[in-house]
PDB file of C-alpha atoms in Angstrom:
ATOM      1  CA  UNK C  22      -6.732  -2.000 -18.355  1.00 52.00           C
ATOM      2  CA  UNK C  23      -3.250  -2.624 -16.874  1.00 73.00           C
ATOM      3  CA  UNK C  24      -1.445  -5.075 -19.299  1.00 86.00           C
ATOM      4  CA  UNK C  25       1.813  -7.357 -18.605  1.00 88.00           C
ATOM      5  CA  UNK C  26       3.692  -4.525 -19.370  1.00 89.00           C
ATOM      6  CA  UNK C  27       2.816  -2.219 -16.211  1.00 91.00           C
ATOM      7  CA  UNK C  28       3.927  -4.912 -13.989  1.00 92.00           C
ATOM      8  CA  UNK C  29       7.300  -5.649 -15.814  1.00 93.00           C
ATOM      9  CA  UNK C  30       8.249  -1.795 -15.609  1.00 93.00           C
ATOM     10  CA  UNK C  31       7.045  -1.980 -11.917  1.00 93.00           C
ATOM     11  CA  UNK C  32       9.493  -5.039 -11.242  1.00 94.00           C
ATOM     12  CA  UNK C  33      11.935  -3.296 -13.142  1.00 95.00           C
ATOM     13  CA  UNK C  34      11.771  -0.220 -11.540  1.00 94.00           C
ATOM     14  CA  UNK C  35      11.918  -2.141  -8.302  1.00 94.00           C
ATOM     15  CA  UNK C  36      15.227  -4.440  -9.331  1.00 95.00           C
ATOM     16  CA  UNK C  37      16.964  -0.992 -10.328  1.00 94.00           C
ATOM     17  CA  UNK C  38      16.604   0.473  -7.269  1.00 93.00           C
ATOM     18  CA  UNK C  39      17.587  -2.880  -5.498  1.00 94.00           C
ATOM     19  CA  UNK C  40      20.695  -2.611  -7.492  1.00 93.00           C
ATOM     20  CA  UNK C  41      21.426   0.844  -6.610  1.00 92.00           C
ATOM     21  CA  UNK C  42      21.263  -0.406  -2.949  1.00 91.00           C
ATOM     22  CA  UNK C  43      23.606  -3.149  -3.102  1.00 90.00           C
ATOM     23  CA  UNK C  44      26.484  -1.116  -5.347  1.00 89.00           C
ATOM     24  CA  UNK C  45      25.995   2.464  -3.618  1.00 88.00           C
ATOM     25  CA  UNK C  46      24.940   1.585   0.474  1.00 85.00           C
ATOM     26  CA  UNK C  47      28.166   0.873   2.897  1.00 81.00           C
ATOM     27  CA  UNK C  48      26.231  -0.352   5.790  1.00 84.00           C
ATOM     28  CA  UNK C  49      25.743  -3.818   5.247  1.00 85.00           C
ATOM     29  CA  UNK C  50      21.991  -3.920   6.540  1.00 88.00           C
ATOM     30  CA  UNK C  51      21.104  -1.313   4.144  1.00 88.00           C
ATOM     31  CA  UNK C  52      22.876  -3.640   1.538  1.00 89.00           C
ATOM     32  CA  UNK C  53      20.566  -6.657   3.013  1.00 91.00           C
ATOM     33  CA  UNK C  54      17.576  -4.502   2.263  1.00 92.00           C
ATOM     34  CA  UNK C  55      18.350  -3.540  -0.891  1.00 93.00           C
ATOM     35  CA  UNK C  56      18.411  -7.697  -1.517  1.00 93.00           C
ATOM     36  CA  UNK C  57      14.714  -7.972  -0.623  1.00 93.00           C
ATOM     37  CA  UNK C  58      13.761  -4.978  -3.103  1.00 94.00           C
ATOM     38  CA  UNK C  59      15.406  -7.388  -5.928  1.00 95.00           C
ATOM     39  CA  UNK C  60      13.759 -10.691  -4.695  1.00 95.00           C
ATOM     40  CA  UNK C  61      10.577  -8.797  -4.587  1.00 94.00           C
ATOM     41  CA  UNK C  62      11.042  -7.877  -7.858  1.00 95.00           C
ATOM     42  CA  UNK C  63      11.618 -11.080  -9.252  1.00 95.00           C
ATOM     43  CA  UNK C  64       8.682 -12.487  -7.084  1.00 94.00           C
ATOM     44  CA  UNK C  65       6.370  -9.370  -8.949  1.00 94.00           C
ATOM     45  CA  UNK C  66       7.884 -11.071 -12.181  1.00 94.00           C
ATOM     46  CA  UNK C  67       6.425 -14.654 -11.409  1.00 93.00           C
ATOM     47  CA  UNK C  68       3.014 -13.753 -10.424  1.00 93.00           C
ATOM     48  CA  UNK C  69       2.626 -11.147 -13.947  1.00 92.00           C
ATOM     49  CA  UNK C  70       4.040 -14.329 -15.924  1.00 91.00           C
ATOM     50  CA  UNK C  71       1.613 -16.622 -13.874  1.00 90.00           C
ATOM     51  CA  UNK C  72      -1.299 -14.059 -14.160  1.00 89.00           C
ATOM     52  CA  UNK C  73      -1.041 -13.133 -18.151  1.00 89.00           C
ATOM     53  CA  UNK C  74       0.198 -16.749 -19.005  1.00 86.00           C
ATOM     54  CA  UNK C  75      -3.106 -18.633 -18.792  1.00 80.00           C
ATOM     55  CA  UNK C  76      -3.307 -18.505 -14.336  1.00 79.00           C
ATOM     56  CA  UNK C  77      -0.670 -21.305 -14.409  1.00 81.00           C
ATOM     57  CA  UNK C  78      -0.179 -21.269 -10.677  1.00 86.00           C
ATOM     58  CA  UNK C  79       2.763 -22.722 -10.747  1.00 88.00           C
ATOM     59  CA  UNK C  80       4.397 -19.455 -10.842  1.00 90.00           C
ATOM     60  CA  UNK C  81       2.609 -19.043  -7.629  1.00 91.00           C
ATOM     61  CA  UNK C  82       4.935 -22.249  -6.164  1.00 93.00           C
ATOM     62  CA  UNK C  83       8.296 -20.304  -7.235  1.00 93.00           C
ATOM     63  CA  UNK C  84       7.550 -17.061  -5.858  1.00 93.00           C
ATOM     64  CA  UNK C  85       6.398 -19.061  -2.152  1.00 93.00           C
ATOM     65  CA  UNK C  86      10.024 -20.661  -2.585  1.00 94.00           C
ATOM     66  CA  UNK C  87      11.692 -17.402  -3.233  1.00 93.00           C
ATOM     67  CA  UNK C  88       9.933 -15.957   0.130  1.00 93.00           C
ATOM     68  CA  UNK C  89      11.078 -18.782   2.244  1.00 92.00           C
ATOM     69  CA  UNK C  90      14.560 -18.488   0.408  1.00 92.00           C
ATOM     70  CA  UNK C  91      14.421 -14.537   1.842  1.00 92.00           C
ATOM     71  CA  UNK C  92      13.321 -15.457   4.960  1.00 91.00           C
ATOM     72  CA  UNK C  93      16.341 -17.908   5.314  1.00 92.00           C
ATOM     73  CA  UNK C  94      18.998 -15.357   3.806  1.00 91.00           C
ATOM     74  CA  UNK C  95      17.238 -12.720   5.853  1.00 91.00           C
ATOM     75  CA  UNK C  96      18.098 -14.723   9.470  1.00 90.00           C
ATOM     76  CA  UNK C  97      21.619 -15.859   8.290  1.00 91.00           C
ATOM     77  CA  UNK C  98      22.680 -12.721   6.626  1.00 89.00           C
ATOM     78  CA  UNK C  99      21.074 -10.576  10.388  1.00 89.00           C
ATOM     79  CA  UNK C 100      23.326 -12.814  12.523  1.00 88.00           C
ATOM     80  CA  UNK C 101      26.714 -12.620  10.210  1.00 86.00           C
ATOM     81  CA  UNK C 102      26.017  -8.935  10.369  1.00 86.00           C
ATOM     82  CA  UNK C 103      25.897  -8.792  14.321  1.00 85.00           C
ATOM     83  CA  UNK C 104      28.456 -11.280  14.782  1.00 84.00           C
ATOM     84  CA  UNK C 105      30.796  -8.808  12.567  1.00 83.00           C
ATOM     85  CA  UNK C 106      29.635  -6.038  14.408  1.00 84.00           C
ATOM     86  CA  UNK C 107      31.292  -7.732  17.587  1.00 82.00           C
ATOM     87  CA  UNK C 108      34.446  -8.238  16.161  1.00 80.00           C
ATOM     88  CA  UNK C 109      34.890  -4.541  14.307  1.00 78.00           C
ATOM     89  CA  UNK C 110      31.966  -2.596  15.879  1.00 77.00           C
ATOM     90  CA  UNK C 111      31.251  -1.055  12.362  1.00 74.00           C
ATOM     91  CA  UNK C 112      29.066  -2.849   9.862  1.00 75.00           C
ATOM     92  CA  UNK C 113      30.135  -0.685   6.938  1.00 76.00           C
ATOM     93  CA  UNK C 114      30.925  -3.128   4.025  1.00 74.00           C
ATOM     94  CA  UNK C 115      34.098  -1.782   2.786  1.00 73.00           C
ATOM     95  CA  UNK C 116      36.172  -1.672   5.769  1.00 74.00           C
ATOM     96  CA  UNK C 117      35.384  -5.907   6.663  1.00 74.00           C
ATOM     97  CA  UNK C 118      37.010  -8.507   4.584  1.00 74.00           C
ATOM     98  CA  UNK C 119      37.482 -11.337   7.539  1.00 71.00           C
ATOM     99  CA  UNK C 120      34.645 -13.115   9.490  1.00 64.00           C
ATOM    100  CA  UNK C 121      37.264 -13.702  12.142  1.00 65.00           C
ATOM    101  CA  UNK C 122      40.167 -10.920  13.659  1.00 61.00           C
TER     102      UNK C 122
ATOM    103  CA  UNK Z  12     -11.544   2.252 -10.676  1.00 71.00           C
ATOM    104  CA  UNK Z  13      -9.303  -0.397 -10.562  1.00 77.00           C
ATOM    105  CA  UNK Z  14      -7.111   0.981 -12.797  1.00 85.00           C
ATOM    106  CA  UNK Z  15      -6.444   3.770 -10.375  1.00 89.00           C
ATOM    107  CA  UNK Z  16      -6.134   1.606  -7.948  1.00 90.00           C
ATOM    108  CA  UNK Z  17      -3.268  -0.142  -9.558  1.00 90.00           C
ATOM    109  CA  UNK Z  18      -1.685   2.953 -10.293  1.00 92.00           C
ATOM    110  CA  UNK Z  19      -1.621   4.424  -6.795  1.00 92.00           C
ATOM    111  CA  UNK Z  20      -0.263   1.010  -5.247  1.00 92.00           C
ATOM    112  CA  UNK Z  21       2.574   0.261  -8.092  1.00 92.00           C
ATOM    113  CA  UNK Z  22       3.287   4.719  -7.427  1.00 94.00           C
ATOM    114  CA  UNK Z  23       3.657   3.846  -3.380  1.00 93.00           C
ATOM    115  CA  UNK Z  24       5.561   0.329  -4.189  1.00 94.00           C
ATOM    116  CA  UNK Z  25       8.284   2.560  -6.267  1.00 94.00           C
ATOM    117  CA  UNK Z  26       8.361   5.762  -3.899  1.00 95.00           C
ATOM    118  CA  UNK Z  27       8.609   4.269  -1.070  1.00 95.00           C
ATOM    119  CA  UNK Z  28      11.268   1.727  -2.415  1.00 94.00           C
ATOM    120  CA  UNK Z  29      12.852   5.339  -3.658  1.00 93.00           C
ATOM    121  CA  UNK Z  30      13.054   6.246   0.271  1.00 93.00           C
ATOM    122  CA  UNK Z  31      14.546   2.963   0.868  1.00 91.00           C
ATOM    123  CA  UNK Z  32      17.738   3.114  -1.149  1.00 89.00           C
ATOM    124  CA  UNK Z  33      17.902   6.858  -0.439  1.00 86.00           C
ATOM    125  CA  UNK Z  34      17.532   8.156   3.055  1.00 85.00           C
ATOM    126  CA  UNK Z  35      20.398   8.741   5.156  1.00 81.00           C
ATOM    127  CA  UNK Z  36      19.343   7.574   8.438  1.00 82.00           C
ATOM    128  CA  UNK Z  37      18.828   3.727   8.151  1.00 85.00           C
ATOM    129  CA  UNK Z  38      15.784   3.518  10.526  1.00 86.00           C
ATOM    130  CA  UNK Z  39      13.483   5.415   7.928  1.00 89.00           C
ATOM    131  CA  UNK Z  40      15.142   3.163   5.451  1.00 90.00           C
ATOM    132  CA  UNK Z  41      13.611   0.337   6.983  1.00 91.00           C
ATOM    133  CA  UNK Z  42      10.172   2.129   7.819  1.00 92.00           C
ATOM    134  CA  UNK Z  43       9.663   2.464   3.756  1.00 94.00           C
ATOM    135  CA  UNK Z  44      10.214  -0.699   3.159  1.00 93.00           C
ATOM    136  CA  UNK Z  45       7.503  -1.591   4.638  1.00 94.00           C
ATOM    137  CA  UNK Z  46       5.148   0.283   2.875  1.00 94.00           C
ATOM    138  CA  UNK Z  47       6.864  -1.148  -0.072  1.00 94.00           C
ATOM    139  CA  UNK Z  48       6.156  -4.834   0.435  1.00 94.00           C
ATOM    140  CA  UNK Z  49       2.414  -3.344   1.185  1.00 93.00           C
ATOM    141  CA  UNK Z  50       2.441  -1.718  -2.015  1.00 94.00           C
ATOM    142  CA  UNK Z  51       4.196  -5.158  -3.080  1.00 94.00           C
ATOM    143  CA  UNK Z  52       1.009  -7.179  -1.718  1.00 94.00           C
ATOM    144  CA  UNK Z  53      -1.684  -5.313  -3.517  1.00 93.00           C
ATOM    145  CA  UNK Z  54      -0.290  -5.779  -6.219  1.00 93.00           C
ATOM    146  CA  UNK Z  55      -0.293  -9.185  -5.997  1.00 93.00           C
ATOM    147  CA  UNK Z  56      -3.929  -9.041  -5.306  1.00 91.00           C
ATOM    148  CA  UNK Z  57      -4.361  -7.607  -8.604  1.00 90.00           C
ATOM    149  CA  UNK Z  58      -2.760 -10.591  -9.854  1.00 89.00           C
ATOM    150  CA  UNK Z  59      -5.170 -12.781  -8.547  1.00 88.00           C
ATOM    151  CA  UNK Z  60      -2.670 -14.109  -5.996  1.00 89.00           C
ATOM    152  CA  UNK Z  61      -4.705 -13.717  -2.667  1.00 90.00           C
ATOM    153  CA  UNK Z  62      -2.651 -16.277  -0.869  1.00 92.00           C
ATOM    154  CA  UNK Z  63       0.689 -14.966  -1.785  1.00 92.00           C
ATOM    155  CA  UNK Z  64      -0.230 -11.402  -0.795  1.00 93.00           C
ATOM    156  CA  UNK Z  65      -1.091 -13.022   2.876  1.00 93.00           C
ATOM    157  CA  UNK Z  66       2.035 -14.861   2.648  1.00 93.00           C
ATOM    158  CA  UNK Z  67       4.068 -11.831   1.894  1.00 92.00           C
ATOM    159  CA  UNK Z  68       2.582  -9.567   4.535  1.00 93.00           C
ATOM    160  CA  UNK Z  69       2.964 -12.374   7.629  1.00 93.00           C
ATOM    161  CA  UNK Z  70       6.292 -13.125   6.317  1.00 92.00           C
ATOM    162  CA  UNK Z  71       7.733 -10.104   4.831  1.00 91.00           C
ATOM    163  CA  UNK Z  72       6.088  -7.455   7.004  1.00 89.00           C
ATOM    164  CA  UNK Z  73       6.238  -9.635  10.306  1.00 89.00           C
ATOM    165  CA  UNK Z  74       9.520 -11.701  10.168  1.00 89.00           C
ATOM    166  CA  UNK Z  75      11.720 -10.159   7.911  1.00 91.00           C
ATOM    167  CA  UNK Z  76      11.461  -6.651   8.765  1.00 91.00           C
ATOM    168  CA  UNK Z  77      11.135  -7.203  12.306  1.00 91.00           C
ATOM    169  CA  UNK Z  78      14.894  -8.876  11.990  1.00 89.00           C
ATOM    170  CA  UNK Z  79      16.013  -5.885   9.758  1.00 89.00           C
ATOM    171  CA  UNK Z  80      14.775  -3.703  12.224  1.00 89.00           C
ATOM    172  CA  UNK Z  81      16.361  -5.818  15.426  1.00 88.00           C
ATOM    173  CA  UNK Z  82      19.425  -5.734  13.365  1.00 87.00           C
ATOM    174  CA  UNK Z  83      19.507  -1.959  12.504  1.00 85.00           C
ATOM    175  CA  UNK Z  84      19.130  -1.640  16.682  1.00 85.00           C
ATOM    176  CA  UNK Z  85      22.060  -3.858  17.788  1.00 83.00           C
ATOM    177  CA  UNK Z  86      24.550  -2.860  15.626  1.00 80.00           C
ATOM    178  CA  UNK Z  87      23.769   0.610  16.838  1.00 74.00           C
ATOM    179  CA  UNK Z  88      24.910   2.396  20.038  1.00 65.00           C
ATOM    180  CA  UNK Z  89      21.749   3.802  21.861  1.00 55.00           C
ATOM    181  CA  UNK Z  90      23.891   7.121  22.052  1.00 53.00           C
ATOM    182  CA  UNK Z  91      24.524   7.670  18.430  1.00 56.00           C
ATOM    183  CA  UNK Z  92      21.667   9.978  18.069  1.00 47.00           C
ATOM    184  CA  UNK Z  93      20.797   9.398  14.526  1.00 50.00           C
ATOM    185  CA  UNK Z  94      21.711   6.058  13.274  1.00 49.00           C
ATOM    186  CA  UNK Z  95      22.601   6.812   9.755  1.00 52.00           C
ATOM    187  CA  UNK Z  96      25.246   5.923   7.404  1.00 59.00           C
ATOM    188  CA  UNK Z  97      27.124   7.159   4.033  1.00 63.00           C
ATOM    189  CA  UNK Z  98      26.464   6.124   0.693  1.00 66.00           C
ATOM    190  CA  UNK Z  99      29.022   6.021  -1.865  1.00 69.00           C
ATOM    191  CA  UNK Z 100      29.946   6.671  -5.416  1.00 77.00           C
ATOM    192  CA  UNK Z 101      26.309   7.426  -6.358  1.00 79.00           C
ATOM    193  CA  UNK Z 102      27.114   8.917  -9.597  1.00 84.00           C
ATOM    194  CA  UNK Z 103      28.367   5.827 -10.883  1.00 87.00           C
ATOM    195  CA  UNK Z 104      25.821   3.677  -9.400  1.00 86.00           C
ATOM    196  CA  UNK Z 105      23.312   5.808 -10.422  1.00 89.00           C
ATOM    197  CA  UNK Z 106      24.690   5.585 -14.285  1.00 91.00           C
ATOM    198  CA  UNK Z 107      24.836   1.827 -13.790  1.00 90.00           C
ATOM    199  CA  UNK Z 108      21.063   1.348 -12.354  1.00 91.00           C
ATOM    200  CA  UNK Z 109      19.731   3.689 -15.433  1.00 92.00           C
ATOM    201  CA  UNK Z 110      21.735   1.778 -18.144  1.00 94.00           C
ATOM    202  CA  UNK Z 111      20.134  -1.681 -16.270  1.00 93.00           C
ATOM    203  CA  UNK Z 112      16.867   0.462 -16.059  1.00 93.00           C
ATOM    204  CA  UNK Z 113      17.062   1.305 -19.727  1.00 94.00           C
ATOM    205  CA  UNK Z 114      18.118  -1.780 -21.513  1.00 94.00           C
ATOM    206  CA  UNK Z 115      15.121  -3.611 -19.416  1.00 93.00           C
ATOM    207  CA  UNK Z 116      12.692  -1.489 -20.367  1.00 93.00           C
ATOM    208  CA  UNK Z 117      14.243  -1.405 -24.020  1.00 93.00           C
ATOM    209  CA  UNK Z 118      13.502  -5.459 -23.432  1.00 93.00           C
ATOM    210  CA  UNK Z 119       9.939  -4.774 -22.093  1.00 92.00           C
ATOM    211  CA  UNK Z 120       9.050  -2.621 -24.631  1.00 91.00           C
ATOM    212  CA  UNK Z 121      10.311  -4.947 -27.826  1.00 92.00           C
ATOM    213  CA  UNK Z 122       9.363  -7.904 -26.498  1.00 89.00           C
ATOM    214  CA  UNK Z 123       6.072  -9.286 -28.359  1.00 89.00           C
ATOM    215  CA  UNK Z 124       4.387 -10.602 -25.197  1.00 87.00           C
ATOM    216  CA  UNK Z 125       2.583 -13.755 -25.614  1.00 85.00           C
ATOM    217  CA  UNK Z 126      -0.391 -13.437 -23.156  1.00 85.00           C
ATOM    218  CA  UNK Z 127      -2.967 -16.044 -22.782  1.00 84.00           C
ATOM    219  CA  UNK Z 128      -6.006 -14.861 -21.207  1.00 81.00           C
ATOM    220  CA  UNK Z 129      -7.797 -17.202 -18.774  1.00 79.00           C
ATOM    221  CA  UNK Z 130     -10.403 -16.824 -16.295  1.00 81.00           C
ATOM    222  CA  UNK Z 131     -10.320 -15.567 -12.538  1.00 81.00           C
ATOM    223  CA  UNK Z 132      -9.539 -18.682 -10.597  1.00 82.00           C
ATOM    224  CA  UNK Z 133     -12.309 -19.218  -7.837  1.00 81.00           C
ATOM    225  CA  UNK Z 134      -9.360 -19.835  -5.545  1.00 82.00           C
ATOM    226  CA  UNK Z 135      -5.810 -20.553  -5.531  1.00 85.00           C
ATOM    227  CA  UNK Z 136      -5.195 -22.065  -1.955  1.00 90.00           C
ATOM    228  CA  UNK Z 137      -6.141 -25.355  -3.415  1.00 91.00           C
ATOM    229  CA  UNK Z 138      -4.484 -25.253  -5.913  1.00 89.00           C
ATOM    230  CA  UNK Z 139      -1.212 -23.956  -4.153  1.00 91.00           C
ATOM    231  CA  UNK Z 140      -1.808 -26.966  -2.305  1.00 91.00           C
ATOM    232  CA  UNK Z 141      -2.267 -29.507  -4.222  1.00 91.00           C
ATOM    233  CA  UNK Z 142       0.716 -28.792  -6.350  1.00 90.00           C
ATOM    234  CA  UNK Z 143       2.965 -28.560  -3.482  1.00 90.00           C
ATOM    235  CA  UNK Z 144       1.804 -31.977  -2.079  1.00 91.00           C
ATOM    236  CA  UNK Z 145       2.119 -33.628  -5.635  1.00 91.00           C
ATOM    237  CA  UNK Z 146       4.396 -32.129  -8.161  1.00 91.00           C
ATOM    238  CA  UNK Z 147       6.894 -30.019  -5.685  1.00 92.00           C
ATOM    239  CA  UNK Z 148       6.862 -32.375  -3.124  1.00 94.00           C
ATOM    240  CA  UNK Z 149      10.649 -32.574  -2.852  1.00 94.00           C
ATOM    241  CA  UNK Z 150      11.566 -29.194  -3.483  1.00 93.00           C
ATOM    242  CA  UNK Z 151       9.129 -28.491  -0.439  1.00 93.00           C
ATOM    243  CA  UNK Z 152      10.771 -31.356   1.957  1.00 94.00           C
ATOM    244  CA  UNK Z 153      13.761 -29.209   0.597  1.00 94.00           C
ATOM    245  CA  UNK Z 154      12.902 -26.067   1.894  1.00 93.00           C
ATOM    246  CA  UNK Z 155      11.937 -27.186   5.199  1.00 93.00           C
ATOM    247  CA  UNK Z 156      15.240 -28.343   5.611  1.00 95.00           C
ATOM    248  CA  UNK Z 157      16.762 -25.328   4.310  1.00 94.00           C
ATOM    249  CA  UNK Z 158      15.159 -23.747   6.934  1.00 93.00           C
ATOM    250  CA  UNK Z 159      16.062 -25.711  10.082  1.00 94.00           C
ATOM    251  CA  UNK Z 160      19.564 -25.572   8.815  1.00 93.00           C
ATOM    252  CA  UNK Z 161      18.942 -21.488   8.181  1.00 92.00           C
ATOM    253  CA  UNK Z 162      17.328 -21.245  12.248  1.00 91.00           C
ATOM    254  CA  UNK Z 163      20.203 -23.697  13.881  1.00 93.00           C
ATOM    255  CA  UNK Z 164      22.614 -21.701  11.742  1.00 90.00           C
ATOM    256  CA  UNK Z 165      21.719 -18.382  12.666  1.00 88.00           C
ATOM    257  CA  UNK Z 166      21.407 -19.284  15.919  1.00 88.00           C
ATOM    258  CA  UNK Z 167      24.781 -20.809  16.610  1.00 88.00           C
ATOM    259  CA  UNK Z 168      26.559 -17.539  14.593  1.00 83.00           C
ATOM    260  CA  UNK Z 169      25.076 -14.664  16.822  1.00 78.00           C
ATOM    261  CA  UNK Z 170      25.361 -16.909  19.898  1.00 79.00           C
ATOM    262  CA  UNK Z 171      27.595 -15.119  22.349  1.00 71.00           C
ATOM    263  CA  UNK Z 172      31.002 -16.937  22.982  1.00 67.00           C
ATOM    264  CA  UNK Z 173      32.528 -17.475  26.536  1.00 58.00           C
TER     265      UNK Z 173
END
């Protein structure tokens, strides 16, 4: 039977990879997705805890938040992005460090 | 049976979130992730959280990667034939992801778990409900005006200025 365990290396596997997104991509939507691999993760990590710690569904609460959080950051994050595309017509990461030319 | 069954979804969740970080042209990118918040939903189901696995596909699969995928189109010219982009230094961030990768499952694995084993709840919308309407009322008045501030916002940054 799949324990706690399976589901923590899942998450973990998933937050890595997140992580690899953020530090290695240089286009700054790849960057955004590599965001929602790590808040996935951490939303696989509530539901495990809530599952294997006595179906307190109050874990259930958090990870909702943390989905309308992501759908929030997602919107913002979309429109900085094409905003800087205006100004620089690149959306690599490295080259922008102004919101305004 | 259902053991399988976990073990093909959490395999798809992780390769396909492998495709995500690591092909070059961005569009595919954004193709695999959404088989991973699929895989991401059934697994939820197999933690007994029915409505959150709804919640993710409506919300993950039909407003957030619609935007990524909006975004990944306007900040593209329609004649750059393959939209794709460089990634950098992946040496290093690859030695950085396997020394997170190792000391969490280091913490995994040592960990004593304390699990409580409880019943299969007949259903959780209820539930879900009722908690948000009693205990997390505020944080929930919160979030609704997180998000009106998030949609005016977003709305006024990618507006086009005359």
């Amino acid at each position: 039977m799949h324990s706690l365990e399976s589901y923590l290396y899942v998450s973990a596997i998933l937050f890595a990879l997140g992580l690899y997104a953020v530090v290695t991509r240089r286009n700054g939507i790849a960057v955004l997705m590599g965001v929602e691999l790590i808040l996935n993760s951490a939303n696989l990590n509530f539901l495990a805890f809530a599952r294997f710690g006595g179906v307190n569904l109050a874990g259930h609460i958090f990870a909702l938040f943390v989905i309308i959080m992501a759908a929030a950051e997602a919107a913002v994050a979309l429109a900085i992005v094409i905003n800087i595309y205006k100004n620089y017509q690149s959306i690599n990461v490295d080259e922008i460090s102004a919101l305004r030319q | 049976m259902a053991d399988a069954a976990f073990w093909l979804m959490a395999l798809l969740t992780v390769a396909s979130a492998v495709v995500v970080v690591h092909h070059d042209k961005l569009l595919y990118s954004a193709i695999a992730l959404l088989f991973t918040f699929f895989g991401v939903a059934g697994l939820y189901i197999f933690l007994w959280a029915d409505f959150l696995a709804a919640v993710q596909v409506v919300i993950y699969v039909g407003g957030i990667l619609v935007l990524v995928i909006f975004g990944i189109m306007l900040t593209n010219k329609i004649t750059t034939v393959n939209i794709s982009h460089t990634s950098m230094q992946r040496g290093a961030g690859g030695l950085l992801v396997a020394f997170v990768l190792g000391s969490l499952g280091l913490m995994i694995t040592k960990t004593p778990w304390l699990v409580q084993h409880a019943a299969e709840p007949d259903q959780t919308v209820a539930t879900i409900g009722r908690l948000l309407m009693m205990d997390y009322l505020l944080p929930f008045e919160v979030a609704s005006l997180l998000l009106l501030g998030a949609l005016i916002g977003a709305a006024t940054l990618s507006r086009r200025e005359e």
